[in-house]
XYZ file of C-alpha atoms in Angstrom:
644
model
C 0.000 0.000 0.000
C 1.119 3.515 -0.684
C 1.952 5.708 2.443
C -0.665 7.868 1.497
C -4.521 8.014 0.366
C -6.323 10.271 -2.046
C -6.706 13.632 -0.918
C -10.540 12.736 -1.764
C -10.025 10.575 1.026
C -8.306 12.732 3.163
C -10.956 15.355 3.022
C -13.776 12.693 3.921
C -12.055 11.543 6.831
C -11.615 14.762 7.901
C -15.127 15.683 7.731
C -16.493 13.092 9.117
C -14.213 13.594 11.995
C -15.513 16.937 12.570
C -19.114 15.660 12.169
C -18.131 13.168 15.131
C -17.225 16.178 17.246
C -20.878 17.078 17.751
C -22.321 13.327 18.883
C -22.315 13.078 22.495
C -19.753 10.924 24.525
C -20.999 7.766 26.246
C -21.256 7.648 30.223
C -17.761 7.087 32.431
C -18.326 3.401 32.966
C -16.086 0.267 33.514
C -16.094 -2.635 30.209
C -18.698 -5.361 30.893
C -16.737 -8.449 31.890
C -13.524 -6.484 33.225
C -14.452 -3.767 36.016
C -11.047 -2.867 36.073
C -11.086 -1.285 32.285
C -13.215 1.882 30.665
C -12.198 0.140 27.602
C -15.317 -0.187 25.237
C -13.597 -3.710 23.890
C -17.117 -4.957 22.636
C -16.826 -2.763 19.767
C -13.035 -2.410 19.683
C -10.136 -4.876 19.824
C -6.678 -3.636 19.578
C -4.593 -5.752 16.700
C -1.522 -3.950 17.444
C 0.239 -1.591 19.555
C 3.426 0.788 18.373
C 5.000 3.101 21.063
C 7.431 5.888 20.308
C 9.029 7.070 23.598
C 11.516 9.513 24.475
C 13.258 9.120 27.897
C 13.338 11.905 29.890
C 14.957 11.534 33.154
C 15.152 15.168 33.986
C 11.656 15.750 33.658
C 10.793 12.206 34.888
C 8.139 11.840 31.741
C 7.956 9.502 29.035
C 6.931 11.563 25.716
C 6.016 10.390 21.887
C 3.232 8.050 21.073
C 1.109 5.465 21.068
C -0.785 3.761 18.020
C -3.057 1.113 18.123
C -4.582 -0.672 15.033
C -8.080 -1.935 15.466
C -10.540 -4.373 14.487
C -14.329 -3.337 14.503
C -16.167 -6.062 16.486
C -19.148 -4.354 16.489
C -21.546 -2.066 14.054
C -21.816 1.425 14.508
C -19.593 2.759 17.721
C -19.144 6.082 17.218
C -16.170 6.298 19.616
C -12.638 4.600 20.985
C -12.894 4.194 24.731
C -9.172 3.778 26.072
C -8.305 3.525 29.547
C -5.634 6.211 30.554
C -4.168 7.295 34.508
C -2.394 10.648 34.947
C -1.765 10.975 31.357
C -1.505 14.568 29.221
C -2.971 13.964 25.905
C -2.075 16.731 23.437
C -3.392 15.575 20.624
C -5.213 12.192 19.000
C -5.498 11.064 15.057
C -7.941 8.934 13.836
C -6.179 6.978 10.673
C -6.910 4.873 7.566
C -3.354 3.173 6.500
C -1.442 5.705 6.639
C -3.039 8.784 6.150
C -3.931 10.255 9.574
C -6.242 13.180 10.381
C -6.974 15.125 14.036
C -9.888 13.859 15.849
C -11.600 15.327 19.198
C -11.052 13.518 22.269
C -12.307 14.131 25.992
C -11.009 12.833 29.397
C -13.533 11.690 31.980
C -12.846 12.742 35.443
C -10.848 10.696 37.175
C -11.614 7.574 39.374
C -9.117 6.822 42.125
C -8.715 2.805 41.169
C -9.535 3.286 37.673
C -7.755 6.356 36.275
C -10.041 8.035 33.170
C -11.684 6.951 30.352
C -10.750 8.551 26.817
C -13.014 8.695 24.697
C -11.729 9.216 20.886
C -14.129 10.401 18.460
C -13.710 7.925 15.234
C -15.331 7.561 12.275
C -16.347 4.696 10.585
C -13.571 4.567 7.982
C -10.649 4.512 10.337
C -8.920 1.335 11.215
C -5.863 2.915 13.450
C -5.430 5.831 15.950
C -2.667 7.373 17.484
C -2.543 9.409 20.638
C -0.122 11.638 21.244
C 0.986 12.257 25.148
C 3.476 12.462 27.638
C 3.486 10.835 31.140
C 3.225 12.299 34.535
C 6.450 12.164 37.198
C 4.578 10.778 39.649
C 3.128 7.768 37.457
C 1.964 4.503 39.165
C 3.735 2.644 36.772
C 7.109 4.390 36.374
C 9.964 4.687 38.799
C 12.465 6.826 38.219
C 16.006 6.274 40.158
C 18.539 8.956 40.610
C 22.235 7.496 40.029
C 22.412 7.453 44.144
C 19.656 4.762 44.514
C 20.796 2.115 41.690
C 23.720 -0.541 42.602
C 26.809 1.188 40.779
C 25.284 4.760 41.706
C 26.622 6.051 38.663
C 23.635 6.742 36.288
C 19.999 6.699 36.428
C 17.314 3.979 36.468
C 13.771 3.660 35.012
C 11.513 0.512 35.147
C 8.333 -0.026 34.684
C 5.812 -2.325 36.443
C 2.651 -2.658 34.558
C 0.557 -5.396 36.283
C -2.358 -5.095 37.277
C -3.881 -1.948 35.519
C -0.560 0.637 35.743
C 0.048 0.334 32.176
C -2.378 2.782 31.939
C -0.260 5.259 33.650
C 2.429 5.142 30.698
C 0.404 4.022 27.672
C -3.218 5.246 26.783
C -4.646 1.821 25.370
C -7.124 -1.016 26.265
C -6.035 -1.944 29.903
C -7.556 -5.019 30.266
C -5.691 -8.725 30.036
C -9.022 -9.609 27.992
C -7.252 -7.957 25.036
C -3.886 -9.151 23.900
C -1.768 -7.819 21.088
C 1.648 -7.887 19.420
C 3.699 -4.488 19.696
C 6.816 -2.618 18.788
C 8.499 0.091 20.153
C 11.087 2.712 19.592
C 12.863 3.752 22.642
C 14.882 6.896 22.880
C 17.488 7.530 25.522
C 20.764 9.360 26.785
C 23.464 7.493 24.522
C 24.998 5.702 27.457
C 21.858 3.787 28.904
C 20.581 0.965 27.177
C 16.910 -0.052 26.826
C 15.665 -3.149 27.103
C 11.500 -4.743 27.076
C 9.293 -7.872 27.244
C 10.160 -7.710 23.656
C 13.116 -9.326 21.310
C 15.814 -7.431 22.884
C 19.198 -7.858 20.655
C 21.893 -9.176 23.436
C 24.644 -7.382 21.311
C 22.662 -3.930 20.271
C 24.855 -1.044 20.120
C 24.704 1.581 22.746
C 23.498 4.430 20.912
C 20.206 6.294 22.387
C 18.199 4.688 19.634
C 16.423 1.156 20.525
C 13.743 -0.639 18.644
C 11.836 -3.591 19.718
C 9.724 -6.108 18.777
C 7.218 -8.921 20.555
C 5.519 -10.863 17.669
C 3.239 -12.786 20.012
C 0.583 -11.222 21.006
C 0.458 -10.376 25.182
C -1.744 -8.728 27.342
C -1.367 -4.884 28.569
C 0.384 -5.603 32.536
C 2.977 -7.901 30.633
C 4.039 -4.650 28.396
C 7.714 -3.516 29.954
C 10.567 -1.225 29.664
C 13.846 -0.671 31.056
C 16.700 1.847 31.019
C 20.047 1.756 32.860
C 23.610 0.920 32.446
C 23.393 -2.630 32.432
C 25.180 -5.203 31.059
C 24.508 -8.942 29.556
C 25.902 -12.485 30.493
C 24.256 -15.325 28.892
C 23.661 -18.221 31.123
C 23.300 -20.889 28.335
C 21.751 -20.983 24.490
C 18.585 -18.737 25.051
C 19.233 -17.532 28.297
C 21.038 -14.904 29.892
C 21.036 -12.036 32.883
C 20.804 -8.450 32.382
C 22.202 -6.469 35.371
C 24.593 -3.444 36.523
C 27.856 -3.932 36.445
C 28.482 -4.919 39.898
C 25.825 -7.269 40.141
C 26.039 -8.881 36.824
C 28.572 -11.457 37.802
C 26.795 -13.187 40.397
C 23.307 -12.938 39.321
C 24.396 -14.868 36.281
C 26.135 -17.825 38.627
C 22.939 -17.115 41.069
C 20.643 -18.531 37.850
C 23.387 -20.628 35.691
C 20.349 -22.999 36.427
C 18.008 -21.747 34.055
C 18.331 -23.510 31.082
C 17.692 -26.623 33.089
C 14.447 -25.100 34.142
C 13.409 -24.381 30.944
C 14.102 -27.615 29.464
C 12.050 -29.731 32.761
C 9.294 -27.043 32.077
C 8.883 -27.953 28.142
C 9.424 -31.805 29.066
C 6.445 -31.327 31.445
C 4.095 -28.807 30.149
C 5.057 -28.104 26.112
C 7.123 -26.333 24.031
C 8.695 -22.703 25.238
C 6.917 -20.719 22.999
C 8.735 -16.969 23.347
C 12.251 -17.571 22.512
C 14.716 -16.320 24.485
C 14.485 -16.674 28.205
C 16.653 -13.886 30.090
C 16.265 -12.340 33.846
C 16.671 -8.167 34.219
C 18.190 -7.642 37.662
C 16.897 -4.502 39.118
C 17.544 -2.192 41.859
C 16.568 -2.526 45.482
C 13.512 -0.650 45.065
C 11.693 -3.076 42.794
C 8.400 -3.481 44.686
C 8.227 -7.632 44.102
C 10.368 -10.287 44.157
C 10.164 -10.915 40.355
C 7.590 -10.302 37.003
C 6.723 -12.110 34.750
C 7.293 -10.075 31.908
C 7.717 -12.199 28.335
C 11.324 -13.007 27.247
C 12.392 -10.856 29.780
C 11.661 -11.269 33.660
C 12.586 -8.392 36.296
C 13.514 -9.477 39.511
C 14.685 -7.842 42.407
C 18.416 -8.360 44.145
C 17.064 -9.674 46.905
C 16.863 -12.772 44.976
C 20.856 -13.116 44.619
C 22.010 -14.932 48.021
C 24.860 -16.575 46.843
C 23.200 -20.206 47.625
C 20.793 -20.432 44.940
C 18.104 -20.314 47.857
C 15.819 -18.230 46.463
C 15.842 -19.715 42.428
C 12.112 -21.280 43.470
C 11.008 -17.469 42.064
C 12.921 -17.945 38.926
C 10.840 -20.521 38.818
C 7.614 -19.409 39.415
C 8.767 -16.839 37.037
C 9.789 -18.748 34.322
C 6.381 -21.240 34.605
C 4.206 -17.633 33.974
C 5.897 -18.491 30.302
C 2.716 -21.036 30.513
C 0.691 -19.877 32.781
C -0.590 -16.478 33.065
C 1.842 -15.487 29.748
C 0.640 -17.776 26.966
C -2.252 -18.557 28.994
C -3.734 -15.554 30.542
C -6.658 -14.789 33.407
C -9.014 -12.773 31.427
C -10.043 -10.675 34.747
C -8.445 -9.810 38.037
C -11.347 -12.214 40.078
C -9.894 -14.946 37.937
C -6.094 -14.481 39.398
C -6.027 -17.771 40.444
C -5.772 -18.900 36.668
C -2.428 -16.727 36.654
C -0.568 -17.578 39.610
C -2.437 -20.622 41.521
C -1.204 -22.853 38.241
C 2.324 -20.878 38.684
C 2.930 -22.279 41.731
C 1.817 -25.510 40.845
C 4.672 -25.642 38.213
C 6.869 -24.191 40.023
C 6.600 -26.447 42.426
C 6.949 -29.723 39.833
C 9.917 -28.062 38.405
C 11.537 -27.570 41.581
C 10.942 -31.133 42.162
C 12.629 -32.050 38.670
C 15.577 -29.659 39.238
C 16.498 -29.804 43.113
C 15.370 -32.665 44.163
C 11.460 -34.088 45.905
C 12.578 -32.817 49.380
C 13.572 -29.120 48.141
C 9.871 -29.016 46.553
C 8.519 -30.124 49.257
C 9.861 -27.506 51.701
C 8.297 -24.847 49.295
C 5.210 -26.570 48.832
C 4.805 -26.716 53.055
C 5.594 -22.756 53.340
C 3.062 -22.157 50.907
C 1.006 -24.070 52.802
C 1.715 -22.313 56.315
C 1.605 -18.992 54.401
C -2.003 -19.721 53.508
C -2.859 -20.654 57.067
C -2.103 -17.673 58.351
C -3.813 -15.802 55.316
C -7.114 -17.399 55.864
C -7.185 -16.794 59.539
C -6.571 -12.928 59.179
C -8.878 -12.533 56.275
C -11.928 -10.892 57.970
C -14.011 -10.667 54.379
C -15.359 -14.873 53.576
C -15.320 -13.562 49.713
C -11.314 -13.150 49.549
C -11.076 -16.752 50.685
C -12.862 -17.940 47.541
C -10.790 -18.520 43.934
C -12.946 -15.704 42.713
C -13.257 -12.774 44.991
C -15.900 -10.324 43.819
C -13.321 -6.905 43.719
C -15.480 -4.720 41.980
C -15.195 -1.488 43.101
C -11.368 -2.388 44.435
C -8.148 -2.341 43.357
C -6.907 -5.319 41.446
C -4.050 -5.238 43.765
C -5.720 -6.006 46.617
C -6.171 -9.313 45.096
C -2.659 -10.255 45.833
C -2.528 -12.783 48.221
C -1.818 -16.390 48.921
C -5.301 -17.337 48.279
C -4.811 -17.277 44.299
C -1.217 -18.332 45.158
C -1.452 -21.447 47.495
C -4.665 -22.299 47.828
C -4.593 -22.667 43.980
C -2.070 -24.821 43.739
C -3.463 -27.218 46.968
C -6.477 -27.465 44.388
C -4.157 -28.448 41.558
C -2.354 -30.918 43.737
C -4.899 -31.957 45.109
C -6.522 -32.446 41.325
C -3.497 -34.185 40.120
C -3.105 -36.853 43.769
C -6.369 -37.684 42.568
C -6.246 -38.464 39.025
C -2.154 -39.099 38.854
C 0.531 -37.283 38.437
C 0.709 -38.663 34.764
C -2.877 -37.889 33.824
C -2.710 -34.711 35.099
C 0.537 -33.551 33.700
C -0.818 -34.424 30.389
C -3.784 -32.685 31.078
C -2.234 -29.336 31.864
C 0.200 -29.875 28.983
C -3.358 -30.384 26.683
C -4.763 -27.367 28.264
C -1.843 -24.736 27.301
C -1.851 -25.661 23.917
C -5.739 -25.697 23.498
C -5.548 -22.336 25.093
C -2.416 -20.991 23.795
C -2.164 -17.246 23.560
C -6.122 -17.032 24.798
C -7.443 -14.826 27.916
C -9.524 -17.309 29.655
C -12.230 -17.345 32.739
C -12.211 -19.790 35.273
C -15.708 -21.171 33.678
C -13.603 -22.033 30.677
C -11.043 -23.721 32.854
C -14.255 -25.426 34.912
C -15.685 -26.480 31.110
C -12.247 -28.008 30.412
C -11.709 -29.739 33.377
C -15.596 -31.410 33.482
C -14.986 -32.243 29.709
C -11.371 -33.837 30.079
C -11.514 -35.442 33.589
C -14.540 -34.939 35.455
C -17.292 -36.793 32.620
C -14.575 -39.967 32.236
C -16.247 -43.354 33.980
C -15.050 -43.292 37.422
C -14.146 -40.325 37.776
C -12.984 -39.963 41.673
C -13.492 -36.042 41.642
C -17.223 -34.579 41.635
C -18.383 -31.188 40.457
C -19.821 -30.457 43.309
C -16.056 -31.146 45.061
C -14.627 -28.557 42.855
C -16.967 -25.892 43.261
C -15.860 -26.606 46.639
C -12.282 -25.655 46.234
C -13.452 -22.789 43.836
C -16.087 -20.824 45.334
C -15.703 -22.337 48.945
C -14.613 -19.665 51.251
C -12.922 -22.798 53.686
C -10.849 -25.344 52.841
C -12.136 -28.955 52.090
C -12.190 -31.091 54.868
C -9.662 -33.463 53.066
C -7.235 -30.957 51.783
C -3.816 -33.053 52.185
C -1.847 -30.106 54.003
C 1.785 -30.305 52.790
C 4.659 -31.700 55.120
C 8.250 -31.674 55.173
C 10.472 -34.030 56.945
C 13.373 -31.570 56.785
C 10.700 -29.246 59.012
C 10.013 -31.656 61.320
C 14.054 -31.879 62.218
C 13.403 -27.369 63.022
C 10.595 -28.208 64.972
C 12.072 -30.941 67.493
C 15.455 -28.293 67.716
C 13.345 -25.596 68.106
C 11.732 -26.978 71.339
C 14.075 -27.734 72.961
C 15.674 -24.617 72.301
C 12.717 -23.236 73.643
C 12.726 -25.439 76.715
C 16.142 -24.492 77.742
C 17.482 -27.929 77.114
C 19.732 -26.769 74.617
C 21.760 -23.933 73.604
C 21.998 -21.389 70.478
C 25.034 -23.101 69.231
C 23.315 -27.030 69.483
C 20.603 -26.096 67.085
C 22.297 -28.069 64.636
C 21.436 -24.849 62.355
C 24.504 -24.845 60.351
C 23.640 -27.774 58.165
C 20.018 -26.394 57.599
C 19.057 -25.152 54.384
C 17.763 -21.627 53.540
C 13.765 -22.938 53.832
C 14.622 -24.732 57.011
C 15.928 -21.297 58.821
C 12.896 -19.705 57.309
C 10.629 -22.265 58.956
C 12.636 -21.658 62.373
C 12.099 -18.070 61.845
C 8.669 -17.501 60.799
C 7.674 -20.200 63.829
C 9.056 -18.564 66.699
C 6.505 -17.653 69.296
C 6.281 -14.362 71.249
C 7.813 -14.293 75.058
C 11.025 -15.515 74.303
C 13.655 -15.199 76.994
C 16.052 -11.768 75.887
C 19.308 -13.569 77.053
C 18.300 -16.644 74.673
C 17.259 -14.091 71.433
C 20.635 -12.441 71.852
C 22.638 -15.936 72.258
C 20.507 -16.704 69.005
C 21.348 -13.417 67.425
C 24.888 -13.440 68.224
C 25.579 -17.313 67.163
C 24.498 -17.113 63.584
C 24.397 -13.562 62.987
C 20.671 -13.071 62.081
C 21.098 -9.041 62.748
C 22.649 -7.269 59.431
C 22.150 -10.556 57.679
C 22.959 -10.282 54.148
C 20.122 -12.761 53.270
C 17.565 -9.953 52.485
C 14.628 -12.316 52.906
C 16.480 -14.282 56.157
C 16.645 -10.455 57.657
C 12.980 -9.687 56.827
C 11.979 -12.888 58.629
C 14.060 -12.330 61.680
C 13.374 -8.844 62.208
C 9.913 -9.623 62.441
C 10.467 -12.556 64.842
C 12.794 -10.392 66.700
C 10.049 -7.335 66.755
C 7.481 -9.207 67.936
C 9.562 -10.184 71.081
C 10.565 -6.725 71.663
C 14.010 -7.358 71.197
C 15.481 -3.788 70.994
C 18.899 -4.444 69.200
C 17.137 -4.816 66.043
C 16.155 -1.130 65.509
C 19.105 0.175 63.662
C 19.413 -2.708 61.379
C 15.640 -2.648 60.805
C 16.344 1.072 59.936
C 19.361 0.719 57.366
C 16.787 -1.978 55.925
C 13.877 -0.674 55.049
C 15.789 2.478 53.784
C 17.641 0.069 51.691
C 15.273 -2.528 50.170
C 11.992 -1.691 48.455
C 10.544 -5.365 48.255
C 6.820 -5.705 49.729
C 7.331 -9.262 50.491
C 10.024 -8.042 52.671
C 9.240 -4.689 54.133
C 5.089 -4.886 54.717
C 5.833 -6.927 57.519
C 8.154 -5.480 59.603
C 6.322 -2.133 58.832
C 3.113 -4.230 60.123
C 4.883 -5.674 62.961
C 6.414 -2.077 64.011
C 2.789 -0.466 64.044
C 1.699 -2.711 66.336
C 2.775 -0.713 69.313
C 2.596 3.150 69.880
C 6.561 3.429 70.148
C 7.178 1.164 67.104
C 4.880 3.218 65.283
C 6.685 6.397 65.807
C 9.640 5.310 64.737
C 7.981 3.047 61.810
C 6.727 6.448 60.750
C 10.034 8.307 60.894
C 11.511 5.677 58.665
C 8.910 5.453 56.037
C 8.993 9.534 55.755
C 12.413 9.537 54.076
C 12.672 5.898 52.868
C 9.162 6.638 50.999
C 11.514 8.400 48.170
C 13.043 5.423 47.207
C 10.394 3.504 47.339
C 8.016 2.083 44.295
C 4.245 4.078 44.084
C 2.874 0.549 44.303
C 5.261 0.504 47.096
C 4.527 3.371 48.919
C 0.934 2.487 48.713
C 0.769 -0.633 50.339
C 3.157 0.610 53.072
C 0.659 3.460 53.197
C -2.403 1.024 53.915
C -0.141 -0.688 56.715
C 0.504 2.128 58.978
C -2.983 3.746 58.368
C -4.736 0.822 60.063
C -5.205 0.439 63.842
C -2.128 -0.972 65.665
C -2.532 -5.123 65.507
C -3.082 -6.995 69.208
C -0.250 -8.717 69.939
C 1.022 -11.526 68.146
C 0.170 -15.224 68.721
C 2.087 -17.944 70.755
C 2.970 -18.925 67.768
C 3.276 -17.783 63.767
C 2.994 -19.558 60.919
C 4.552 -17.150 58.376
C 3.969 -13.587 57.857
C 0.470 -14.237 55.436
C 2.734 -13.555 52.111
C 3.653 -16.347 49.900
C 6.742 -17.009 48.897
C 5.902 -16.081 45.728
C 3.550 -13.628 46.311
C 5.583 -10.493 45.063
């Protein structure tokens, strides 16, 4: 096709256009199907998305534009409904090929979850548009670092974090993971950064400024992501690798020299990787989760590097998204489960493959105890179900080991009954009959009662898995996880407890990284301040350099007032931005007057370096009423492993 049309055709477009500036604009309501999106997708689908960005990090905006070609799935819509947060629109072109014309546009008022409709006059001819717009500093989705807050402290940082519904806040399109799309992008930055995306990043691209991209398959909005820094690339084997600052780069790619083997247990098991390359962005502290799951490219935080490959179960989890959740997507937040429940049950099978039965079963048991204490603190029944009802909420609020652990206990639970083989095969049937689809969990249900549940002697009823499903308690005969290795922490730990033994006869040198988590996140309140500091003092727990090992004993140590904590517990949480890791002790601190204050004092300066998804959650933690004090005993601080 030419790269223009008739200026016959020009002149009609542009007349209709003005025409369309007269008809009245639809009411500011959410899609039906997805409350989380404006986005009219009934009429609309988006085909394909092209960004052109510049990077500004003195300004802290992203500028340029977005286009999205369309398909018309519906007769006579006067109007593109986008979903947008924070954004400054200057101006918006309707389009046929490649002759584009200006068309009006109007923001709704804003919603506080939802951010604002726009709504984009377009006439009946046009088949693309293209909004023109530049972000706001403060965007949900955007973090901008300052040289002094990025490992090497040499140059700025930006990344991205797009899931649930804050790609909205740095691209104007259809925010909902109902709609998936190929894109491209061209990426403009200072000449000595270097951008990379959830795209087809070139491992050896020159470091000019100028970066294009490209992700053929087509993804939903929240997997969409960008990154600038001064990083460098180490492969890790044939189609993997680890992006990372100079400083880290080294031993984040002997951290996950493992990966390859992951990806090969996870196509043995489940089908072919479908994205091509598989490679790991290491980001700063401030990266509010522990890893996402963004296609060809995951970003995880440091926190994951501890030198003993303890923490590789999120690589994991990370790597299974590239099934479920990326080629198979949840095509609404109340159907999370889809996403991450099936995650973990991967994750957990290719931990088993990898590392060994007894390794996967010491994640699978933490989950479990995770859950526990989940369930018991959730005060609203409907967030115990598979499908909480969060209209009117934010997505995020979603996040918790419900979709996490109890999904997977249904899985396992699912494949105990019908085998391991049978159910592996099922999965493995169900990605590829599903591949690149946004499903619901009645489409999963459908499958399931099709595939398993109708066979003869079937030992699983319907009415047992709209138990598991819409239940808001576990089944009776849920088979609770158990680890043996546990069972050795919890005879040591009593008698530690008891007196009967000393710090030093814990036998805790030879436990693994789980095992000390266990011991940790088990410790009841009361204990004796001469046996926390023998503890303390014997294996070092205060300062540790095991972010997550520090997180867990800084709560233990909190909740049994034990004072010499504080100024590690400060240098912490000014340090590392990870929710997993920092909602708890913030929790923990609020729960008396004193620890408030200074929980307070922290979080007023350490706020700057945090993430806005960050700062919000943290936010939520100190604003509610101080917590009674803790329980005789804990069974994990009610986030999964996994759970960012």
């Amino acid at each position: 096709m030419s790269r223009s049309l008739p200026v016959v055709l020009a002149t009609a477009l542009s007349l209709f256009l003005s025409a369309c500036a007269g008809l009245p604009f639809a009411r500011n309501t959410p899609v039906a199907g997805d409350p989380h999106s404006y986005a009219n997708t009934g009429a609309f689908r988006t085909t394909h998305l092209a960004l052109d960005l510049r990077v500004d990090f003195a300004q802290k905006r992203l500028a340029g534009s977005a286009t999205l070609d369309l398909a018309r799935v519906g007769t006579g819509a006067p109007e593109l409904v986008l979903d947008t947060r924070e954004l400054e629109i200057q101006k918006v072109e309707a389009g046929l090929g490649e002759t584009w014309t200006r068309t009006t546009f109007r923001l709704e008022p804003a919603d506080p979850i939802l951010g604002s409709a726009l709504r984009i006059a377009l006439p009946a001819q046009a088949t693309r548009v293209r909004v023109h717009y530049r972000t706001q500093p403060g965007a949900s989705g955007l973090q901008w670092l300052a040289p002094a807050q990025t490992a090497d402290r040499k140059y700025p940082f930006l990344f991205t974090q797009s899931q649930a519904i804050h790609a909205r806040s740095w691209i104007p399109l259809q925010d909902t993971p109902s709609v998936r799309a190929p894109y491209s992008a061209r990426i403009r930055t200072p000449k000595n950064l270097l951008a990379v995306m959830s795209a087809d990043n070139d491992t050896g691209t020159a470091r000019d400024g100028d970066y294009r991209f490209t992700m053929p398959q087509a993804i939903p909005s929240y997997l969409i992501a960008l990154a600038v820094g001064d990083l460098e690339f180490r492969a890790t084997g044939p189609r993997s690798g680890v992006y990372a600052e100079r400083s880290v780069v080294k031993a984040a790619a002997k951290e996950f020299e493992d990966t390859e083997k992951m990806i090969a247990r996870c196509e043995a098991i489940f089908g072919p990787y479908r994205w091509g390359r598989y490679d790991l962005l290491i980001l700063p502290p401030s990266f509010p989760y522990g890893g996402m799951e963004n296609p060809r490219l995951t970003f995880a935080s440091p926190t994951v590097i501890a030198g003993d490959k303890s923490m590789v179960s999120l690589v994991a989890h990370e790597l299974a998204h590239s099934w479920s959740g990326n080629l198979v997507t949840n095509a609404a937040w109340q159907d999370f489960w889809l996403n991450e429940g099936f995650t973990n049950h991967l994750t957990y099978r290719v931990m088993e493959e990898v590392y060994g039965k007894d390794r996967a079963q010491q994640e699978r048991a933490l989950g479990a105890n995770d859950l526990r204490e989940t369930l018991a603190q959730t005060a609203d029944r409907r967030d115990r179900s598979l499908m909480p009802d969060l209209r009117g909420r934010d997505p995020d609020d979603g996040v918790t080991d419900v979709p996490y652990e109890k999904g997977a206990l249904f899985l396992a639970y699912l494949e105990a009954k019908f085998g391991r083989a049978r159910f592996d095969a099922f999965l493995r049937k169900w990605f590829d009959a599903h591949a690149f689809q946004s499903v619901r969990t009645q489409d999963f249900l459908a499958f399931l009662d099709r595939e398993l549940l109708s066979q003869a002697g079937a030992p699983v009823s319907a009415a047992k898995v709209n138990e598991w499903v819409q239940g808001d308690t576990m089944p009776a005969d849920t088979v609770w996880p158990a680890s043996t290795a546990f069972a050795t922490v919890d005879r040591a730990r009593d008698s530690w407890l008891a007196g009967k033994v000393g710090a030093a006869d814990l036998g805790a040198k030879r436990w693994s990284p789980r095992q000390w988590q266990y011991f940790l996140d088990t410790l009841p309140t009361g204990i004796d301040q001469e046996a926390l500091i023998d503890l303390d003092e014997t294996y070092g727990l205060t300062g540790s350099r095991n972010a997550v090992r520090a997180s867990r004993w800084y709560r233990a140590a909190l909740a049994n007032d034990y004072s010499p904590v504080y100024p590690a517990i400060d240098t912490y949480l000014r340090k590392v931005g990870r929710m997993l890791l920092i909602r708890p002790i913030y929790k923990e601190l609020a729960r008396t007057p004193d620890g408030r204050e200074f929980a307070l004092e922290i979080f007023a300066d350490a706020r700057k370096g945090y993430h806005p998804i960050a700062v919000d959650a943290v936010e939520k933690t100190l604003a509610a009423s101080p917590a009674p004090a803790a329980p005789a005993a804990r069974q994990g601080p009610g986030y999964s492993t996994f759970v960012r």
